[in-house]
Tab-separated table of C-alpha atoms in Angstrom:
chain	number	residue	atom	x	y	z
A	1	TYR	CA	19.783	22.486	-20.253
A	2	LYS	CA	21.489	19.370	-21.424
A	3	GLY	CA	19.284	16.810	-23.168
A	4	MET	CA	16.449	19.452	-23.507
A	5	THR	CA	15.935	18.627	-27.125
A	6	ASP	CA	16.907	15.072	-27.127
A	7	HIS	CA	13.290	13.876	-27.552
A	8	GLY	CA	11.466	17.242	-28.136
A	9	VAL	CA	10.786	19.746	-25.570
A	10	ILE	CA	7.136	19.133	-24.842
A	11	ARG	CA	5.691	15.519	-24.160
A	12	ASP	CA	2.006	16.184	-23.879
A	13	ARG	CA	-0.898	13.554	-23.488
A	14	THR	CA	-3.495	15.841	-25.012
A	15	ALA	CA	-4.411	15.987	-28.385
A	16	GLU	CA	-4.736	19.494	-29.450
A	17	PHE	CA	-1.264	20.339	-28.454
A	18	ASN	CA	0.546	18.039	-30.955
A	19	TRP	CA	-1.405	18.205	-34.139
A	20	THR	CA	-2.547	21.743	-34.527
A	21	ILE	CA	0.743	23.082	-35.663
A	22	TRP	CA	-1.104	26.100	-37.247
A	23	ASP	CA	-2.443	27.134	-34.079
A	24	HIS	CA	1.005	27.384	-32.635
A	25	LEU	CA	2.019	29.692	-35.374
A	26	LYS	CA	-1.154	31.751	-35.177
A	27	TRP	CA	-0.684	32.221	-31.421
A	28	LEU	CA	2.923	33.198	-32.042
A	29	CYS	CA	2.052	35.629	-34.402
A	30	ARG	CA	-0.452	37.209	-31.972
A	31	PHE	CA	2.244	37.015	-29.222
A	32	VAL	CA	4.795	38.959	-31.288
A	33	GLN	CA	2.240	41.617	-32.134
A	34	HIS	CA	1.284	41.819	-28.565
A	35	VAL	CA	4.762	42.186	-27.313
A	36	ASP	CA	5.520	44.794	-30.138
A	37	GLN	CA	2.864	47.058	-28.672
A	38	GLN	CA	4.280	46.996	-25.303
A	39	VAL	CA	6.449	49.718	-23.787
A	40	PRO	CA	10.161	49.063	-23.638
A	41	ALA	CA	10.121	48.876	-19.857
A	42	ALA	CA	7.497	46.179	-19.685
A	43	ILE	CA	9.581	44.017	-22.174
A	44	THR	CA	12.710	44.717	-20.120
A	45	LYS	CA	10.842	43.412	-16.929
A	46	ALA	CA	9.465	40.397	-18.589
A	47	LEU	CA	13.238	39.352	-19.767
A	48	LYS	CA	14.450	39.826	-16.381
A	49	ASP	CA	11.462	38.155	-14.381
A	50	PRO	CA	9.677	34.944	-15.317
A	51	LEU	CA	6.536	36.042	-13.420
A	52	LYS	CA	6.451	39.262	-15.418
A	53	PHE	CA	6.964	37.265	-18.700
A	54	HIS	CA	4.035	35.046	-17.608
A	55	GLU	CA	1.891	38.236	-17.207
A	56	LEU	CA	2.811	39.483	-20.633
A	57	ALA	CA	2.411	36.213	-22.376
A	58	ALA	CA	-0.917	35.561	-20.757
A	59	GLY	CA	-2.231	39.059	-22.011
A	60	THR	CA	-1.891	37.882	-25.606
A	61	PRO	CA	-5.293	38.269	-27.476
A	62	GLY	CA	-6.808	34.654	-27.757
A	63	ASP	CA	-4.517	33.279	-24.996
A	64	GLN	CA	-4.107	29.342	-25.298
A	65	PRO	CA	-2.489	28.163	-22.166
A	66	ALA	CA	-0.961	25.227	-23.360
A	67	ILE	CA	0.975	26.887	-26.275
A	68	ARG	CA	1.629	29.647	-24.003
A	69	ARG	CA	3.230	27.435	-21.368
A	70	SER	CA	5.551	26.030	-24.042
A	71	ILE	CA	6.795	29.582	-25.016
A	72	GLU	CA	7.229	30.343	-21.085
A	73	TYR	CA	9.391	27.166	-20.851
A	74	LEU	CA	11.575	27.992	-23.571
A	75	ALA	CA	12.020	31.570	-22.293
A	76	TRP	CA	12.470	30.606	-18.603
A	77	PRO	CA	13.387	26.855	-18.195
A	78	SER	CA	14.744	27.568	-14.865
A	79	TYR	CA	11.152	28.316	-13.514
A	80	PHE	CA	8.570	26.999	-15.921
A	81	GLU	CA	8.205	23.172	-16.829
A	82	PRO	CA	7.951	21.385	-19.969
A	83	VAL	CA	4.519	20.043	-18.755
A	84	VAL	CA	1.621	22.118	-20.773
A	85	ALA	CA	-1.479	19.991	-20.330
A	86	ASP	CA	-3.852	21.167	-17.305
A	87	VAL	CA	-4.447	17.715	-16.331
A	88	GLU	CA	-0.895	16.624	-16.175
A	89	ARG	CA	0.081	19.991	-14.249
A	90	GLN	CA	-2.416	19.237	-11.594
A	91	GLU	CA	-1.596	15.439	-11.251
A	92	ILE	CA	2.063	16.367	-10.886
A	93	ARG	CA	1.119	19.086	-8.096
A	94	ASP	CA	-1.206	16.939	-6.121
A	95	ALA	CA	1.077	13.990	-6.051
A	96	PHE	CA	4.117	15.862	-4.671
A	97	ALA	CA	2.529	18.876	-2.902
A	98	SER	CA	3.121	17.325	0.528
A	99	LEU	CA	6.899	17.579	-0.109
A	100	VAL	CA	6.877	21.327	-0.063
A	101	GLY	CA	4.343	21.731	2.757
A	102	GLY	CA	1.111	21.436	0.654
A	103	ALA	CA	-0.471	23.397	-2.107
A	104	ASN	CA	-0.975	27.102	-2.576
A	105	GLY	CA	-4.208	27.040	-4.648
A	106	ASP	CA	-5.702	26.132	-8.036
A	107	SER	CA	-4.999	29.071	-10.037
A	108	ASP	CA	-2.623	28.781	-13.104
A	109	GLU	CA	-0.025	30.803	-11.263
A	110	ASP	CA	-0.355	28.794	-7.959
A	111	ILE	CA	0.025	25.354	-9.806
A	112	THR	CA	3.264	26.799	-11.622
A	113	ALA	CA	4.523	27.961	-8.359
A	114	ASP	CA	3.888	24.613	-6.663
A	115	ILE	CA	5.516	22.677	-9.275
A	116	HIS	CA	8.448	24.841	-9.254
A	117	ARG	CA	8.869	24.412	-5.398
A	118	ILE	CA	8.594	20.517	-5.887
A	119	ARG	CA	11.102	20.617	-8.751
A	120	LEU	CA	13.789	22.515	-6.679
A	121	HIS	CA	13.160	19.957	-3.947
A	122	LEU	CA	13.475	16.961	-6.221
A	123	ASP	CA	16.270	18.406	-8.174
A	124	GLU	CA	18.250	18.691	-4.985
A	125	GLN	CA	17.516	15.152	-3.914
A	126	ALA	CA	18.530	13.678	-7.301
A	127	GLY	CA	21.486	15.898	-7.627
A	128	GLN	CA	20.439	16.859	-11.064
A	129	ARG	CA	17.492	18.062	-13.121
A	130	ILE	CA	14.916	15.571	-12.957
A	131	ASP	CA	12.650	14.471	-16.013
A	132	TRP	CA	8.820	14.422	-14.971
A	133	TYR	CA	8.485	11.656	-17.563
A	134	ALA	CA	11.287	9.289	-16.431
A	135	ARG	CA	9.819	5.965	-15.692
A	136	GLN	CA	10.272	6.062	-11.841
A	137	LEU	CA	8.684	9.416	-11.684
A	138	VAL	CA	5.736	9.248	-14.026
A	139	SER	CA	4.478	6.154	-12.452
A	140	GLN	CA	4.065	8.296	-9.116
A	141	TRP	CA	1.925	11.102	-10.471
A	142	ARG	CA	0.232	9.997	-13.667
A	143	LYS	CA	-3.158	8.737	-13.237
A	144	VAL	CA	-4.433	6.117	-15.577
A	145	GLY	CA	-7.862	4.130	-15.954
A	146	ASP	CA	-8.130	1.275	-13.539
A	147	PRO	CA	-6.322	-1.656	-15.487
A	148	GLY	CA	-8.171	-4.563	-13.505
A	149	ARG	CA	-6.055	-7.279	-12.130
A	150	ARG	CA	-2.329	-6.514	-12.078
A	151	ALA	CA	0.617	-8.693	-11.592
A	152	TRP	CA	3.892	-7.990	-9.600
A	153	LEU	CA	7.324	-9.429	-9.587
A	154	LEU	CA	8.673	-9.113	-6.148
A	155	ARG	CA	12.419	-9.486	-5.327
A	156	THR	CA	14.291	-9.914	-2.003
A	157	HIS	CA	17.842	-8.614	-1.341
A	158	SER	CA	20.385	-10.934	-2.505
A	159	ASP	CA	17.921	-13.604	-3.388
A	160	ASN	CA	17.226	-14.630	0.114
A	161	ALA	CA	16.227	-18.307	-0.023
A	162	GLU	CA	15.260	-18.567	3.742
A	163	LEU	CA	12.952	-15.444	3.275
A	164	LEU	CA	11.167	-16.907	0.359
A	165	THR	CA	10.643	-20.037	2.149
A	166	ALA	CA	8.785	-18.196	4.863
A	167	TRP	CA	6.682	-16.399	2.455
A	168	GLN	CA	5.343	-19.903	1.291
A	169	GLU	CA	5.013	-21.135	4.772
A	170	GLU	CA	3.436	-18.160	6.361
A	171	GLU	CA	1.255	-17.259	3.502
A	172	LYS	CA	2.638	-13.596	2.802
A	173	ALA	CA	4.872	-11.398	0.780
A	174	THR	CA	7.156	-8.842	2.396
A	175	LEU	CA	9.006	-5.812	1.549
A	176	ASP	CA	12.047	-4.707	3.584
A	177	VAL	CA	11.807	-1.149	5.012
A	178	GLU	CA	14.145	-1.142	7.868
A	179	HIS	CA	14.971	2.313	7.722
A	180	LEU	CA	11.794	3.746	6.661
A	181	ARG	CA	9.297	5.572	8.890
A	182	GLN	CA	5.913	3.987	9.084
A	183	LEU	CA	3.424	5.073	6.269
A	184	ASP	CA	-0.040	4.352	6.093
A	185	PRO	CA	-1.777	2.177	3.367
A	186	GLY	CA	-2.822	4.281	0.463
A	187	VAL	CA	-0.145	6.966	1.061
A	188	THR	CA	0.474	9.460	-1.776
A	189	ALA	CA	3.550	9.443	-4.002
A	190	GLY	CA	4.676	12.720	-2.479
A	191	LEU	CA	4.788	11.517	1.012
A	192	VAL	CA	6.591	8.419	-0.080
A	193	GLN	CA	9.177	10.347	-1.952
A	194	HIS	CA	9.696	12.598	0.970
A	195	ALA	CA	10.183	9.778	3.598
A	196	VAL	CA	12.574	7.787	1.372
A	197	ASP	CA	14.598	10.792	0.639
A	198	GLU	CA	15.061	11.494	4.352
A	199	ASP	CA	15.403	7.981	5.779
A	200	TYR	CA	17.487	6.441	3.014
A	201	LYS	CA	20.161	9.229	2.473
A	202	HIS	CA	22.816	6.331	2.650
A	203	LEU	CA	21.636	5.089	-0.705
A	204	GLY	CA	22.420	6.399	-4.160
A	205	TYR	CA	19.831	8.050	-6.276
A	206	VAL	CA	18.933	4.995	-8.548
A	207	GLU	CA	18.485	2.863	-5.201
A	208	ARG	CA	16.100	5.437	-3.666
A	209	GLU	CA	14.192	5.685	-6.737
A	210	ASP	CA	13.740	2.030	-6.888
A	211	THR	CA	12.758	1.912	-3.151
A	212	LYS	CA	10.147	4.851	-3.671
A	213	THR	CA	8.595	2.781	-6.635
A	214	ALA	CA	8.518	-0.384	-4.635
A	215	VAL	CA	6.953	1.228	-1.524
A	216	PHE	CA	4.419	3.073	-3.327
A	217	ALA	CA	3.310	0.039	-5.330
A	218	PHE	CA	3.227	-2.124	-2.129
A	219	LEU	CA	1.325	0.349	0.009
A	220	THR	CA	-1.050	1.988	-2.473
A	221	VAL	CA	-1.123	0.383	-5.974
A	222	MET	CA	-1.172	-3.384	-5.318
A	223	LYS	CA	-4.857	-4.439	-4.489
A	224	PRO	CA	-6.290	-7.908	-3.150
A	225	GLY	CA	-6.896	-10.086	-6.036
A	226	ASP	CA	-3.421	-9.007	-7.833
A	227	LEU	CA	-0.939	-11.789	-8.779
A	228	VAL	CA	2.330	-11.948	-7.453
A	229	LEU	CA	5.273	-14.088	-8.251
A	230	TYR	CA	8.903	-14.473	-7.575
A	231	GLN	CA	11.825	-16.108	-8.961
A	232	HIS	CA	14.381	-18.463	-7.347
A	233	ALA	CA	16.857	-20.983	-8.815
A	234	GLY	CA	15.452	-20.928	-12.257
A	235	THR	CA	11.612	-21.456	-11.059
A	236	VAL	CA	8.838	-19.046	-10.917
A	237	ARG	CA	6.290	-19.316	-8.006
A	238	LEU	CA	2.879	-17.581	-8.282
A	239	GLY	CA	0.345	-16.494	-5.564
A	240	VAL	CA	-2.797	-14.275	-5.244
A	241	VAL	CA	-2.828	-11.225	-2.886
A	242	LEU	CA	-5.588	-11.628	-0.188
A	243	GLY	CA	-4.945	-8.795	2.161
A	244	GLU	CA	-4.059	-5.122	2.549
A	245	PRO	CA	-0.523	-3.929	3.563
A	246	GLU	CA	0.398	-4.121	7.187
A	247	HIS	CA	3.458	-3.486	9.138
A	248	ASN	CA	5.650	-6.286	11.046
A	249	GLU	CA	5.776	-6.089	14.683
A	250	ASP	CA	9.407	-4.761	14.604
A	251	ASN	CA	8.270	-2.307	11.724
A	252	ARG	CA	11.160	-3.731	9.596
A	253	ARG	CA	8.819	-4.999	6.979
A	254	LEU	CA	5.694	-4.459	5.099
A	255	ARG	CA	3.793	-7.449	4.616
A	256	ARG	CA	0.594	-8.794	2.504
A	257	LYS	CA	-1.265	-11.873	2.958
A	258	VAL	CA	-0.647	-14.133	-0.099
A	259	ARG	CA	-2.177	-17.368	-1.101
A	260	TRP	CA	0.765	-19.024	-2.771
A	261	LEU	CA	0.124	-21.913	-5.208
A	262	ASP	CA	0.954	-25.383	-3.890
A	263	ASP	CA	2.517	-26.711	-6.958
A	264	ASP	CA	6.308	-26.832	-7.709
A	265	GLY	CA	6.398	-23.733	-9.759
A	266	HIS	CA	7.153	-23.100	-13.167
A	267	ALA	CA	10.520	-23.198	-14.978
A	268	THR	CA	11.531	-19.770	-16.026
A	269	ALA	CA	12.900	-21.243	-19.358
A	270	ASP	CA	9.592	-22.800	-20.155
A	271	LEU	CA	7.595	-19.599	-20.027
A	272	PRO	CA	6.728	-17.662	-23.117
A	273	ARG	CA	9.627	-15.471	-24.221
A	274	HIS	CA	7.602	-12.284	-23.886
A	275	VAL	CA	7.190	-13.233	-19.997
A	276	GLN	CA	10.716	-14.065	-19.699
A	277	ARG	CA	11.477	-10.591	-20.983
A	278	GLN	CA	9.216	-9.009	-18.686
A	279	LEU	CA	10.696	-11.073	-15.554
A	280	ALA	CA	14.337	-9.554	-16.488
A	281	THR	CA	13.064	-6.015	-15.733
A	282	SER	CA	15.027	-4.585	-12.794
A	283	GLY	CA	13.430	-3.481	-9.463
A	284	ILE	CA	12.335	-4.627	-5.932
A	285	VAL	CA	8.616	-4.573	-6.989
A	286	VAL	CA	7.962	-4.510	-10.626
A	287	ASP	CA	4.701	-4.128	-12.489
A	288	VAL	CA	4.398	-6.969	-15.024
A	289	THR	CA	0.864	-6.512	-15.829
A	290	LYS	CA	1.725	-6.581	-19.603
A	291	VAL	CA	1.892	-10.404	-19.212
A	292	VAL	CA	-0.951	-10.835	-16.709
A	293	GLN	CA	-2.981	-12.917	-19.029
A	294	ALA	CA	-0.194	-15.412	-19.706
A	295	LEU	CA	0.497	-15.597	-16.015
A	296	GLN	CA	-3.095	-15.830	-14.942
A	297	ALA	CA	-3.494	-19.033	-17.247
A	298	LEU	CA	-1.135	-20.799	-14.889
A	299	VAL	CA	-3.355	-20.144	-11.815
A	300	PRO	CA	-5.959	-22.843	-11.042
A	301	ALA	CA	-9.526	-21.767	-10.169
A	302	GLU	CA	-9.183	-23.155	-6.712
A	303	ALA	CA	-6.314	-20.665	-6.045
A	304	GLU	CA	-8.557	-17.625	-6.630
A	305	PRO	CA	-9.966	-15.708	-3.586
A	306	GLU	CA	-13.357	-16.886	-2.493
A	307	ASP	CA	-16.333	-14.373	-1.847
A	308	ASP	CA	-16.452	-15.209	1.532
A	309	ASP	CA	-12.742	-14.836	2.267
A	310	ALA	CA	-12.655	-12.403	5.042
A	311	ALA	CA	-9.116	-11.287	4.277
A	312	ALA	CA	-9.888	-10.302	0.849
A	313	PRO	CA	-13.252	-8.412	0.780
A	314	ALA	CA	-12.093	-6.510	-2.195
A	315	ALA	CA	-10.690	-9.095	-4.336
A	316	VAL	CA	-13.110	-9.066	-7.178
A	317	VAL	CA	-11.009	-10.197	-10.359
A	318	PRO	CA	-12.307	-9.217	-13.658
A	319	PRO	CA	-12.166	-12.488	-16.041
A	320	ALA	CA	-9.019	-13.041	-17.890
A	321	GLN	CA	-8.751	-12.063	-21.539
A	322	GLU	CA	-8.094	-14.931	-23.653
A	323	GLY	CA	-4.574	-15.155	-25.027
A	324	PHE	CA	-3.689	-16.141	-28.618
A	325	ARG	CA	-4.139	-19.647	-29.655
A	326	PRO	CA	-1.195	-21.560	-29.838
A	327	LEU	CA	0.506	-21.880	-33.313
A	328	SER	CA	1.019	-25.171	-34.931
A	329	ARG	CA	3.662	-26.925	-36.807
A	330	ASP	CA	1.089	-27.382	-39.591
A	331	PHE	CA	0.345	-23.592	-39.741
A	332	ALA	CA	4.099	-22.857	-39.845
A	333	ASP	CA	4.688	-25.465	-42.742
A	334	SER	CA	1.736	-23.776	-44.552
A	335	LEU	CA	3.733	-20.384	-44.473
A	336	HIS	CA	7.106	-22.207	-45.278
A	337	MET	CA	8.493	-20.791	-42.000
A	338	ASP	CA	9.786	-22.360	-39.121
A	339	LEU	CA	7.634	-22.465	-36.189
A	340	GLU	CA	10.070	-20.568	-33.592
A	341	PRO	CA	10.139	-17.305	-35.212
A	342	LEU	CA	6.520	-17.231	-35.925
A	343	GLN	CA	6.005	-17.891	-32.074
A	344	GLU	CA	8.229	-15.025	-31.315
A	345	ILE	CA	6.102	-12.735	-33.608
A	346	ALA	CA	2.974	-13.737	-31.984
A	347	GLU	CA	4.552	-13.411	-28.352
A	348	LEU	CA	5.736	-9.739	-29.324
A	349	LEU	CA	2.266	-8.956	-30.722
A	350	GLU	CA	0.347	-10.376	-27.809
A	351	GLU	CA	2.749	-8.261	-25.358
A	352	ASN	CA	2.890	-4.965	-27.215
A	353	ARG	CA	-0.265	-5.177	-29.209
A	354	GLN	CA	1.442	-3.795	-32.195
A	355	LEU	CA	4.375	-4.851	-34.407
A	356	VAL	CA	6.133	-3.646	-37.599
A	357	LEU	CA	7.213	-6.069	-40.155
A	358	TYR	CA	9.950	-4.625	-42.377
A	359	GLY	CA	12.118	-5.770	-45.057
A	360	PRO	CA	12.730	-5.492	-48.992
A	361	PRO	CA	9.534	-5.588	-51.121
A	362	GLY	CA	8.188	-8.702	-52.356
A	363	THR	CA	9.270	-10.801	-49.309
A	364	GLY	CA	5.970	-11.865	-47.977
A	365	LYS	CA	5.459	-9.360	-45.116
A	366	THR	CA	1.879	-8.719	-46.082
A	367	TYR	CA	1.313	-12.418	-46.831
A	368	LEU	CA	2.519	-13.301	-43.403
A	369	ALA	CA	0.443	-10.460	-41.574
A	370	LYS	CA	-2.844	-11.557	-43.377
A	371	HIS	CA	-2.495	-15.284	-42.584
A	372	LEU	CA	-1.124	-14.976	-39.088
A	373	ALA	CA	-3.800	-12.524	-37.947
A	374	ALA	CA	-6.536	-14.663	-39.546
A	375	TYR	CA	-5.089	-17.750	-37.609
A	376	LEU	CA	-4.772	-15.860	-34.192
A	377	ALA	CA	-8.303	-14.398	-34.745
A	378	GLN	CA	-9.728	-17.696	-35.750
A	379	ASP	CA	-11.857	-15.762	-38.135
A	380	SER	CA	-12.493	-16.568	-41.674
A	381	THR	CA	-15.148	-13.943	-42.270
A	382	ASP	CA	-12.635	-11.134	-42.062
A	383	GLU	CA	-14.824	-9.262	-39.492
A	384	ARG	CA	-11.951	-9.112	-37.105
A	385	VAL	CA	-9.182	-8.898	-39.420
A	386	LYS	CA	-8.939	-5.760	-41.543
A	387	LEU	CA	-6.385	-4.466	-44.081
A	388	VAL	CA	-5.664	-0.980	-45.253
A	389	GLN	CA	-3.019	0.472	-47.656
A	390	PHE	CA	-1.333	3.464	-47.090
A	391	HIS	CA	-0.386	5.917	-49.766
A	392	PRO	CA	1.075	9.450	-50.159
A	393	SER	CA	-2.455	11.167	-50.122
A	394	TYR	CA	-3.678	8.960	-47.238
A	395	ALA	CA	-4.665	11.142	-44.233
A	396	TYR	CA	-6.042	11.016	-40.472
A	397	GLU	CA	-9.531	11.734	-42.030
A	398	ASP	CA	-9.266	8.528	-44.251
A	399	PHE	CA	-7.723	6.364	-41.412
A	400	PHE	CA	-9.735	7.378	-38.238
A	401	GLU	CA	-12.453	9.732	-38.915
A	402	GLY	CA	-13.275	12.972	-41.026
A	403	TYR	CA	-16.126	14.914	-42.486
A	404	ARG	CA	-17.603	13.612	-45.886
A	405	PRO	CA	-20.216	15.194	-48.195
A	406	ASP	CA	-23.649	14.248	-47.339
A	407	LYS	CA	-27.213	15.059	-48.408
A	408	THR	CA	-29.892	16.283	-46.027
A	409	ASP	CA	-33.544	15.067	-46.089
A	410	GLU	CA	-34.204	18.336	-47.897
A	411	GLY	CA	-31.851	17.600	-50.716
A	412	GLN	CA	-29.266	20.097	-49.374
A	413	VAL	CA	-25.378	19.550	-49.252
A	414	SER	CA	-23.988	19.119	-45.622
A	415	PHE	CA	-21.007	17.323	-44.003
A	416	LYS	CA	-21.133	14.339	-41.882
A	417	LEU	CA	-18.542	12.917	-39.705
A	418	VAL	CA	-17.495	9.324	-40.864
A	419	ALA	CA	-15.405	6.773	-39.085
A	420	GLY	CA	-12.406	5.316	-40.799
A	421	PRO	CA	-11.234	1.685	-40.470
A	422	LEU	CA	-9.458	2.315	-37.229
A	423	ARG	CA	-12.363	3.709	-35.418
A	424	ARG	CA	-14.701	1.227	-36.832
A	425	LEU	CA	-12.674	-1.785	-35.769
A	426	ALA	CA	-11.909	-0.193	-32.443
A	427	GLU	CA	-15.822	0.439	-31.685
A	428	GLU	CA	-16.501	-3.239	-32.846
A	429	ALA	CA	-13.793	-4.653	-30.329
A	430	ALA	CA	-15.298	-2.514	-27.667
A	431	LYS	CA	-18.688	-3.780	-27.858
A	432	PRO	CA	-20.025	-6.029	-24.969
A	433	GLY	CA	-18.907	-9.587	-25.457
A	434	ASN	CA	-16.145	-8.745	-27.738
A	435	GLU	CA	-13.538	-7.895	-24.767
A	436	ASN	CA	-11.826	-11.124	-25.028
A	437	LYS	CA	-11.708	-11.417	-28.843
A	438	PRO	CA	-8.538	-10.271	-30.786
A	439	TYR	CA	-8.923	-8.017	-33.518
A	440	PHE	CA	-6.327	-7.087	-36.041
A	441	LEU	CA	-5.718	-4.008	-38.352
A	442	ILE	CA	-2.974	-4.632	-41.038
A	443	ILE	CA	-1.491	-1.486	-42.595
A	444	ASP	CA	0.268	-2.364	-45.759
A	445	GLU	CA	2.738	0.124	-47.421
A	446	MET	CA	2.992	1.891	-44.191
A	447	ASN	CA	5.977	3.704	-45.443
A	448	ARG	CA	4.242	5.406	-48.354
A	449	ALA	CA	2.130	7.669	-46.117
A	450	ASN	CA	3.013	10.637	-43.893
A	451	LEU	CA	2.695	8.947	-40.555
A	452	ALA	CA	2.381	12.024	-38.331
A	453	LYS	CA	-0.513	13.244	-40.828
A	454	VAL	CA	-2.137	9.880	-40.597
A	455	PHE	CA	-2.041	9.101	-36.940
A	456	GLY	CA	-2.388	12.641	-35.563
A	457	GLU	CA	-3.021	12.315	-31.749
A	458	LEU	CA	-3.353	8.525	-31.978
A	459	TYR	CA	0.497	8.503	-31.546
A	460	PHE	CA	-0.063	8.790	-27.914
A	461	LEU	CA	-2.311	5.809	-27.437
A	462	LEU	CA	0.200	3.491	-29.247
A	463	GLU	CA	2.502	4.120	-26.214
A	464	TYR	CA	-0.072	4.418	-23.481
A	465	ARG	CA	-2.635	1.792	-24.531
A	466	ASP	CA	-4.532	2.122	-21.132
A	467	ASP	CA	-4.801	5.920	-21.257
A	468	ARG	CA	-7.461	8.031	-23.365
A	469	ILE	CA	-7.134	11.013	-25.525
A	470	TYR	CA	-9.752	13.678	-26.850
A	471	LEU	CA	-10.038	13.761	-30.498
A	472	GLN	CA	-9.587	16.122	-33.293
A	473	TYR	CA	-13.071	15.944	-34.771
A	474	SER	CA	-14.619	14.662	-31.499
A	475	PRO	CA	-13.115	16.805	-28.813
A	476	ASN	CA	-15.753	16.169	-26.138
A	477	GLU	CA	-15.709	12.294	-26.428
A	478	PRO	CA	-12.729	10.537	-24.672
A	479	PHE	CA	-11.220	7.744	-26.963
A	480	THR	CA	-9.017	4.818	-26.019
A	481	LEU	CA	-8.018	1.798	-27.828
A	482	PRO	CA	-9.470	-1.516	-26.762
């Protein structure tokens, strides 16, 4: 299949698949030995029938399902999927089972068959082979932890000024669904997918995908207490969601009650650059929760839902995290830098929570990182700013956690699991009372280490910061980056 190896065949969220390469090789050796012991007729059937291939592969001694599924996909990409984790397979099947008349069962074979039927249905709708990890699709099946308050950018067709005025006057936000059958609040992604594909056949694939994302967000993901905003004529207006979704009387629009702020809005050009970048994201209903802290700072306390607000019984809004302190001209002068590039670095760091400074040796990268982190953390004791230096022999066990020699009370040698600098700092940041404080880990000479060896399964959390993984040396303890 075209593009199969553009980004690697398997993208898996569980730690054990990506870092135990030796397990892949050991299983592959056992698989080859197992195949060699089969009669030629069984091998011939396996090469002609994906289900027979599955039976053959599953019979490998010491079966490891995730590794086996990768081999099944490479052998039969027309039937099996490049999704090997049990949790992701279950999430995909559960999210879209309604598209194909429901699930068959919960066995490995049943889930595989269900996902195959779903794949054929979605491929037909898309007119091409879909990617389970594409942005529009993954948001409909992947379950993540509750992020608390979200923020949503809402758009109307053709920037309808009259409709936006009605939003303000009638304290509401709406979503056009003129051609869509009536769907209940809390509807599953699969039902939304099916309804939009059937009712919006006049739209192209990209427009249908945007509509699915918007409808699912408006009906299911958006909650009372979330922030909403829209842009018009260079101005951003903010509001707070107060109600659950409802259908207009004519069933042409979905609506939610919103308390719009009474101010004149905020000039888009005056917002922080990382907020402006998020507001440039295309879509009808866009999740801009990445910048919810910056947006929440613009909402006065009196605009928040009250406890006795009957329209918003669930609008319990968690406290906002504190943003970075503003950079001063004096601080920029102390670093012999202009203020504007420093502000951009700080905004990128606040938005993405990680940043790489690169350039020739001796140009002040480490100096800048140390002083900027100390300034933003407002910490002169180095408790919230740590520095580690990578080198060729640096490993995962040094960086995150690993076993170190220890001595028992009886004087015998044993091994003890010892946390490295990243784990220690993460645990400190996660302690009660520290949630709103910024913590910084500066990695010096990053290019000198084997990064795959040092980060291991932690690579996943750098991209999915709200998710969790199971660790190499702590497999029963889920870990998240604060």
